mmCIF file of C-alpha atoms in Angstrom:
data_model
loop_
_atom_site.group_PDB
_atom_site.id
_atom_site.type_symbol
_atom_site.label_atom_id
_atom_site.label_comp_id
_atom_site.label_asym_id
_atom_site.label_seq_id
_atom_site.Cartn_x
_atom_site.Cartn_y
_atom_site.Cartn_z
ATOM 1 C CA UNK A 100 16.593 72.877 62.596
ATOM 2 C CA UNK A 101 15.669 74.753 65.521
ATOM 3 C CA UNK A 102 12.097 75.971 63.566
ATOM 4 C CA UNK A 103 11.222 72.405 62.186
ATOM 5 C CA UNK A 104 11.877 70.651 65.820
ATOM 6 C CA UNK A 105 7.992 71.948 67.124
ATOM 7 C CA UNK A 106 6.729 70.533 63.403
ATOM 8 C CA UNK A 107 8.843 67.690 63.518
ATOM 9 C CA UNK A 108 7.253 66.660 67.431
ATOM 10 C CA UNK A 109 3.995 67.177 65.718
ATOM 11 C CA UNK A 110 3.877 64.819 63.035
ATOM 12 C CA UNK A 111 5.721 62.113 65.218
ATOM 13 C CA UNK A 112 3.318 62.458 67.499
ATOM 14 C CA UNK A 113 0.451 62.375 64.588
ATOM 15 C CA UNK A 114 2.183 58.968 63.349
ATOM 16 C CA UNK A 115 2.255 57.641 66.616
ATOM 17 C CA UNK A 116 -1.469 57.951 67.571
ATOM 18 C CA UNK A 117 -3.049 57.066 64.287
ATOM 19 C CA UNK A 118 -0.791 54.364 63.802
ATOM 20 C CA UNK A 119 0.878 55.842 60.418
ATOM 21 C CA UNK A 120 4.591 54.659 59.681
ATOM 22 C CA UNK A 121 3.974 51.585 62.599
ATOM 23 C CA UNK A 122 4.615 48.867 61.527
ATOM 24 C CA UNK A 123 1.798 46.799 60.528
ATOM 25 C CA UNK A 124 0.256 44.033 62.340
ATOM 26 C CA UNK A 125 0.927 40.466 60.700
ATOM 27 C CA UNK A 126 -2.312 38.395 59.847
ATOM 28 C CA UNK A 127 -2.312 35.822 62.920
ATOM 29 C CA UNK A 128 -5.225 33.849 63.530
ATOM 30 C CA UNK A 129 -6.094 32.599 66.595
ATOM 31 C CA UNK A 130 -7.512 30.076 68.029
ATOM 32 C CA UNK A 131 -9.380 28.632 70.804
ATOM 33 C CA UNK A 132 -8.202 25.127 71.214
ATOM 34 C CA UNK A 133 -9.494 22.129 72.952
ATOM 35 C CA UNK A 134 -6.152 19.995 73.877
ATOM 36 C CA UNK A 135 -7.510 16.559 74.128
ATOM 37 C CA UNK A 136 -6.391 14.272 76.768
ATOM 38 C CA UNK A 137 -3.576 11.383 76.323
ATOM 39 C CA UNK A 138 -4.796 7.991 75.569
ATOM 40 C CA UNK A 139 -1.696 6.167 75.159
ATOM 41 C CA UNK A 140 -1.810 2.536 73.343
ATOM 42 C CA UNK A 141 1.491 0.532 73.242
ATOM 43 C CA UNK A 142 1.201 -2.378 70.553
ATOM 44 C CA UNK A 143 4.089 -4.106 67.718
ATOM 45 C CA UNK A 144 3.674 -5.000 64.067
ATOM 46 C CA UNK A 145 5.432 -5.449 60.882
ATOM 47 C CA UNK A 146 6.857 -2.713 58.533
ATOM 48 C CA UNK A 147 8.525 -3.468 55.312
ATOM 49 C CA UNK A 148 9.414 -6.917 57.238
ATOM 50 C CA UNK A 149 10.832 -5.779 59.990
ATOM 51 C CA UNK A 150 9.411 -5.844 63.708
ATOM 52 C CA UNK A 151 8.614 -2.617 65.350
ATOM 53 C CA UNK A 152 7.112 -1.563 68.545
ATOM 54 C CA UNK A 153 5.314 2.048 68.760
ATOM 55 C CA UNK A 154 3.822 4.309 71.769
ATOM 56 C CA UNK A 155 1.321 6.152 70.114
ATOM 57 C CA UNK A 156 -1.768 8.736 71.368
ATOM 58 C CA UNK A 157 -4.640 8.402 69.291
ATOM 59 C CA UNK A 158 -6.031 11.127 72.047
ATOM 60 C CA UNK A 159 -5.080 13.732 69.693
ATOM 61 C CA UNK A 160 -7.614 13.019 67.019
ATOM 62 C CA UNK A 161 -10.032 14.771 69.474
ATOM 63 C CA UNK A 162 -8.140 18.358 68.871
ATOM 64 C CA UNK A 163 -10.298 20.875 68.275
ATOM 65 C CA UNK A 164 -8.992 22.757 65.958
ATOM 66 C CA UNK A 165 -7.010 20.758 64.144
ATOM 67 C CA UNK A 166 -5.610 23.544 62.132
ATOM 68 C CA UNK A 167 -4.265 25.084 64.964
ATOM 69 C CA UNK A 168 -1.374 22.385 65.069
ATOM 70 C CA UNK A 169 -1.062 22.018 61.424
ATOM 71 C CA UNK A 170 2.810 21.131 60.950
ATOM 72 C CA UNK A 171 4.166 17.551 61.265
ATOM 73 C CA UNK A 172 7.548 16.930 62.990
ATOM 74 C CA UNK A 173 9.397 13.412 62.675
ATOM 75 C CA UNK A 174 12.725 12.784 64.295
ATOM 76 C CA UNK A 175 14.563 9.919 63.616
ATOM 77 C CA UNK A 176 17.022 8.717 66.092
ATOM 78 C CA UNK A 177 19.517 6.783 64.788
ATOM 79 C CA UNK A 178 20.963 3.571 66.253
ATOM 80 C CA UNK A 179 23.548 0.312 65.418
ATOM 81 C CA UNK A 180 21.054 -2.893 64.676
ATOM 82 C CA UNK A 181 22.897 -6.299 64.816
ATOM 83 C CA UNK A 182 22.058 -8.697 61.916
ATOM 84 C CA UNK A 183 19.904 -10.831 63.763
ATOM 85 C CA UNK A 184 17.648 -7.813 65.520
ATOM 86 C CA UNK A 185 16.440 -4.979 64.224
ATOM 87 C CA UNK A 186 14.972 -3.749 67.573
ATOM 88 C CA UNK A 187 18.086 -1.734 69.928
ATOM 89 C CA UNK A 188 19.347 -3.629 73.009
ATOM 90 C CA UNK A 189 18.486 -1.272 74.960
ATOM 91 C CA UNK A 190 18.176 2.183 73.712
ATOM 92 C CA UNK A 191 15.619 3.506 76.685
ATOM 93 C CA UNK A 192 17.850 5.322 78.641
ATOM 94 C CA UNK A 193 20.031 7.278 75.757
ATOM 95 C CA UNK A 194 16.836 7.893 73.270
ATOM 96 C CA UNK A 195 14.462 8.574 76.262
ATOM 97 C CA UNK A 196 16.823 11.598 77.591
ATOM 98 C CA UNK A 197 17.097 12.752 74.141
ATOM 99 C CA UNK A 198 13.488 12.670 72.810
ATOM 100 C CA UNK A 199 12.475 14.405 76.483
ATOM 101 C CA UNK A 200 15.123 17.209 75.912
ATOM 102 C CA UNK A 201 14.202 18.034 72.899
ATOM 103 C CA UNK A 202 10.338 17.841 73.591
ATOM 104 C CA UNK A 203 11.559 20.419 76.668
ATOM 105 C CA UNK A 204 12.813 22.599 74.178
ATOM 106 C CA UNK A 205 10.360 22.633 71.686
ATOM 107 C CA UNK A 206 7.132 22.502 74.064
ATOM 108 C CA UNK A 207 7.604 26.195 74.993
ATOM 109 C CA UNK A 208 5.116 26.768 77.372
ATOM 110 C CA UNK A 209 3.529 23.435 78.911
ATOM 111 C CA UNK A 210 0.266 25.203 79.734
ATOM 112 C CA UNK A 211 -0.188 26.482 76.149
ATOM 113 C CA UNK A 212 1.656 23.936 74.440
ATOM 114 C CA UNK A 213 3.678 24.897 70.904
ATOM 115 C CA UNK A 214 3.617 20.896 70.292
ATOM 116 C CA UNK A 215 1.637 18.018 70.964
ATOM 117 C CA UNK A 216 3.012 14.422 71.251
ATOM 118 C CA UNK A 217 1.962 11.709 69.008
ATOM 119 C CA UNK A 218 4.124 9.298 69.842
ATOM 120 C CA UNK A 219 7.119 7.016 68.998
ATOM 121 C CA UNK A 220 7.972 3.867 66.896
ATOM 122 C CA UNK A 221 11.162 2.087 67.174
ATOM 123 C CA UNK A 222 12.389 -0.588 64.252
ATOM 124 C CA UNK A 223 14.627 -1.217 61.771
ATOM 125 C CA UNK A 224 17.618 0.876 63.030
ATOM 126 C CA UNK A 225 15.589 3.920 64.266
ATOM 127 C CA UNK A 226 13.432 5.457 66.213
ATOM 128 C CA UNK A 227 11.000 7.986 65.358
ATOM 129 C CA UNK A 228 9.209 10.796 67.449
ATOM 130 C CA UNK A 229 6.196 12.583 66.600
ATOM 131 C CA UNK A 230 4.774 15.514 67.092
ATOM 132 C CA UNK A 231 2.143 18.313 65.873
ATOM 133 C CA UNK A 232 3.602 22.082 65.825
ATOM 134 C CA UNK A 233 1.339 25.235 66.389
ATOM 135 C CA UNK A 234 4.179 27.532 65.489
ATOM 136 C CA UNK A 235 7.103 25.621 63.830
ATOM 137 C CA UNK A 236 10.047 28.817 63.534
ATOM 138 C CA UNK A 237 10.918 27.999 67.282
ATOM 139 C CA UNK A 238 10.973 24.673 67.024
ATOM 140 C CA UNK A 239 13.119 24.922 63.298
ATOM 141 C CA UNK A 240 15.173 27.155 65.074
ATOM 142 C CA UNK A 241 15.914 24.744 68.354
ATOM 143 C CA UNK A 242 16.686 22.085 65.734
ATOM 144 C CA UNK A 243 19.161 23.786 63.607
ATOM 145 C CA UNK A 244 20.873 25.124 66.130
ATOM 146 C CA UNK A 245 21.318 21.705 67.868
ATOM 147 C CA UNK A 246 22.582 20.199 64.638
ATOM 148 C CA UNK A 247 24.882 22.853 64.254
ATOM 149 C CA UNK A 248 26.214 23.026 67.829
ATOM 150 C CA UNK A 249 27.215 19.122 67.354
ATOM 151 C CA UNK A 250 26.340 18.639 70.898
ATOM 152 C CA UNK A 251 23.802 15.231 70.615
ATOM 153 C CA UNK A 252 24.183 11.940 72.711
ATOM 154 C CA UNK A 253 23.001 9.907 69.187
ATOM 155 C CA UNK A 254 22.867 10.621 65.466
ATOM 156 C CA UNK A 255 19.533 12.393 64.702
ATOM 157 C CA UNK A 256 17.854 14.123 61.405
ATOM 158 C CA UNK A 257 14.363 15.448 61.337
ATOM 159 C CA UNK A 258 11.581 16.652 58.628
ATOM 160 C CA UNK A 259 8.808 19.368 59.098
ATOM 161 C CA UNK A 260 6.076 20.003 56.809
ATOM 162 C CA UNK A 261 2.837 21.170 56.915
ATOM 163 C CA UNK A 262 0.023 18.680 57.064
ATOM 164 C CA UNK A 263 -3.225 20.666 57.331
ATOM 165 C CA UNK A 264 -5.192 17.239 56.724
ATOM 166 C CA UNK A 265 -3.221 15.890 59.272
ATOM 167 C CA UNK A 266 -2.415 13.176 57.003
ATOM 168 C CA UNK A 267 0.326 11.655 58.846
ATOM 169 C CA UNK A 268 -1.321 11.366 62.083
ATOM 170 C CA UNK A 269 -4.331 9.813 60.074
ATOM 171 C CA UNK A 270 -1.844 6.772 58.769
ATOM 172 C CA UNK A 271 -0.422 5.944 62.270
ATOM 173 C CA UNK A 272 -3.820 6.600 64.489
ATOM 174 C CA UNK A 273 -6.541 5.565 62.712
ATOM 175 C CA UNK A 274 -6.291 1.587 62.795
ATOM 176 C CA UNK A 275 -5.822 2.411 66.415
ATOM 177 C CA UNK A 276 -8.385 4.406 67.012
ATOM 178 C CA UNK A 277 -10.956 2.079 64.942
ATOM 179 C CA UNK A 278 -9.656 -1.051 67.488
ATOM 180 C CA UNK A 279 -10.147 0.937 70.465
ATOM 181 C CA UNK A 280 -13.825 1.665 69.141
ATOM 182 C CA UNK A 281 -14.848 -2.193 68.537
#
C-alpha cells in the first residue's frame, strides 16, 4: 500500500481539480424576479350557492417571471358550519394563527421569498389559503411533517401541483383585476 499511497494522492488530487468523480451540478435555473407589490381587495360572492367572503392580491399578476413561482398550494382549513350559516362564527383568531404559522414556515427567507400569498376565501365549511411556491420540497416537507406530528389547532389537508400557466391564480384574480381596471 505503502507504493500506491504517492499515486493514490495524485489522482485524488487530479479528480479534485478537474472536477472528475464530483458530483455533478443539477440543472437549476435562475431567475431574476420582480416581486410585485400587495394590492389587497376584500369582496363576497356566491359559489355553488353558498356565500363566501375572500382576501385576495391580484398584485401578483405583475410577477415577473411568472415561472419562477410555478407551483400552486391550497390549504383548506376545516371548520363546523351550523345549518343556517355557512360562514364560521368566528374563526379569525384560530385560522389566522394557523394560516400565519404555516406561511412562517413555508416563507423561508422573507427577503427572498420561497412563497407568495394570494390570498384566502372562507365559505361553505372551509377556508382556503393560497399561495405560489418557487421551490415546493421545503414546503412538501413542512406539510407532511405537520400532518404527521398531529400537532394542528384545526383539521387541515392541502394540494400542490404545478401550474406553469398559473391557471389557478388566473380563475380567482382576473375578474378582480378587470374591476379594478374599469
Amino acid at each position: 500500500m505503502k507504493r500506491f499511497y504517492p499515486l493514490l494522492c495524485v489522482c485524488t488530487a487530479y479528480f479534485m481539480l478537474c472536477g472528475c468523480g464530483a458530483p455533478a451540478k443539477q440543472n437549476a435555473t435562475l431567475y431574476r424576479t420582480h416581486i410585485p407589490e400587495d394590492k389587497w381587495v376584500v369582496g363576497s360572492t356566491y359559489i355553488d350557492g353558498k356565500p363566501h367572503v375572500g382576501l385576495l392580491n391580484p398584485g401578483i399578476l405583475d410577477l415577473t417571471p411568472k415561472s419562477a413561482f410555478s407551483w400552486y398550494l391550497s390549504v383548506i382549513l376545516e371548520y363546523d358550519v351550523t345549518p343556517a350559516k355557512d360562514l364560521p362564527d368566528d374563526p379569525t383568531p384560530v385560522m389566522q394563527e394557523f394560516a400565519d404559522d404555516i406561511y412562517d414556515h413555508i416563507v423561508i427567507n422573507p427577503d427572498d421569498p420561497n412563497v407568495l400569498y394570494m390570498g384566502r376565501v372562507t365559505g361553505n365549511g372551509i377556508t382556503q389559503v393560497m399561495w405560489y411556491v418557487k421551490n415546493p420540497e421545503p414546503v412538501n416537507r413542512y406539510l407532511q411533517s405537520l400532518i404527521m406530528s398531529g400537532d394542528y389547532p384545526i383539521h387541515f389537508q392541502y394540494q400542490m401541483s404545478e401550474d406553469k400557466e398559473w391557471t389557478q391564480a388566473h380563475y380567482w384574480l382576473d375578474p378582480i383585476a378587470e374591476q379594478l381596471t374599469r
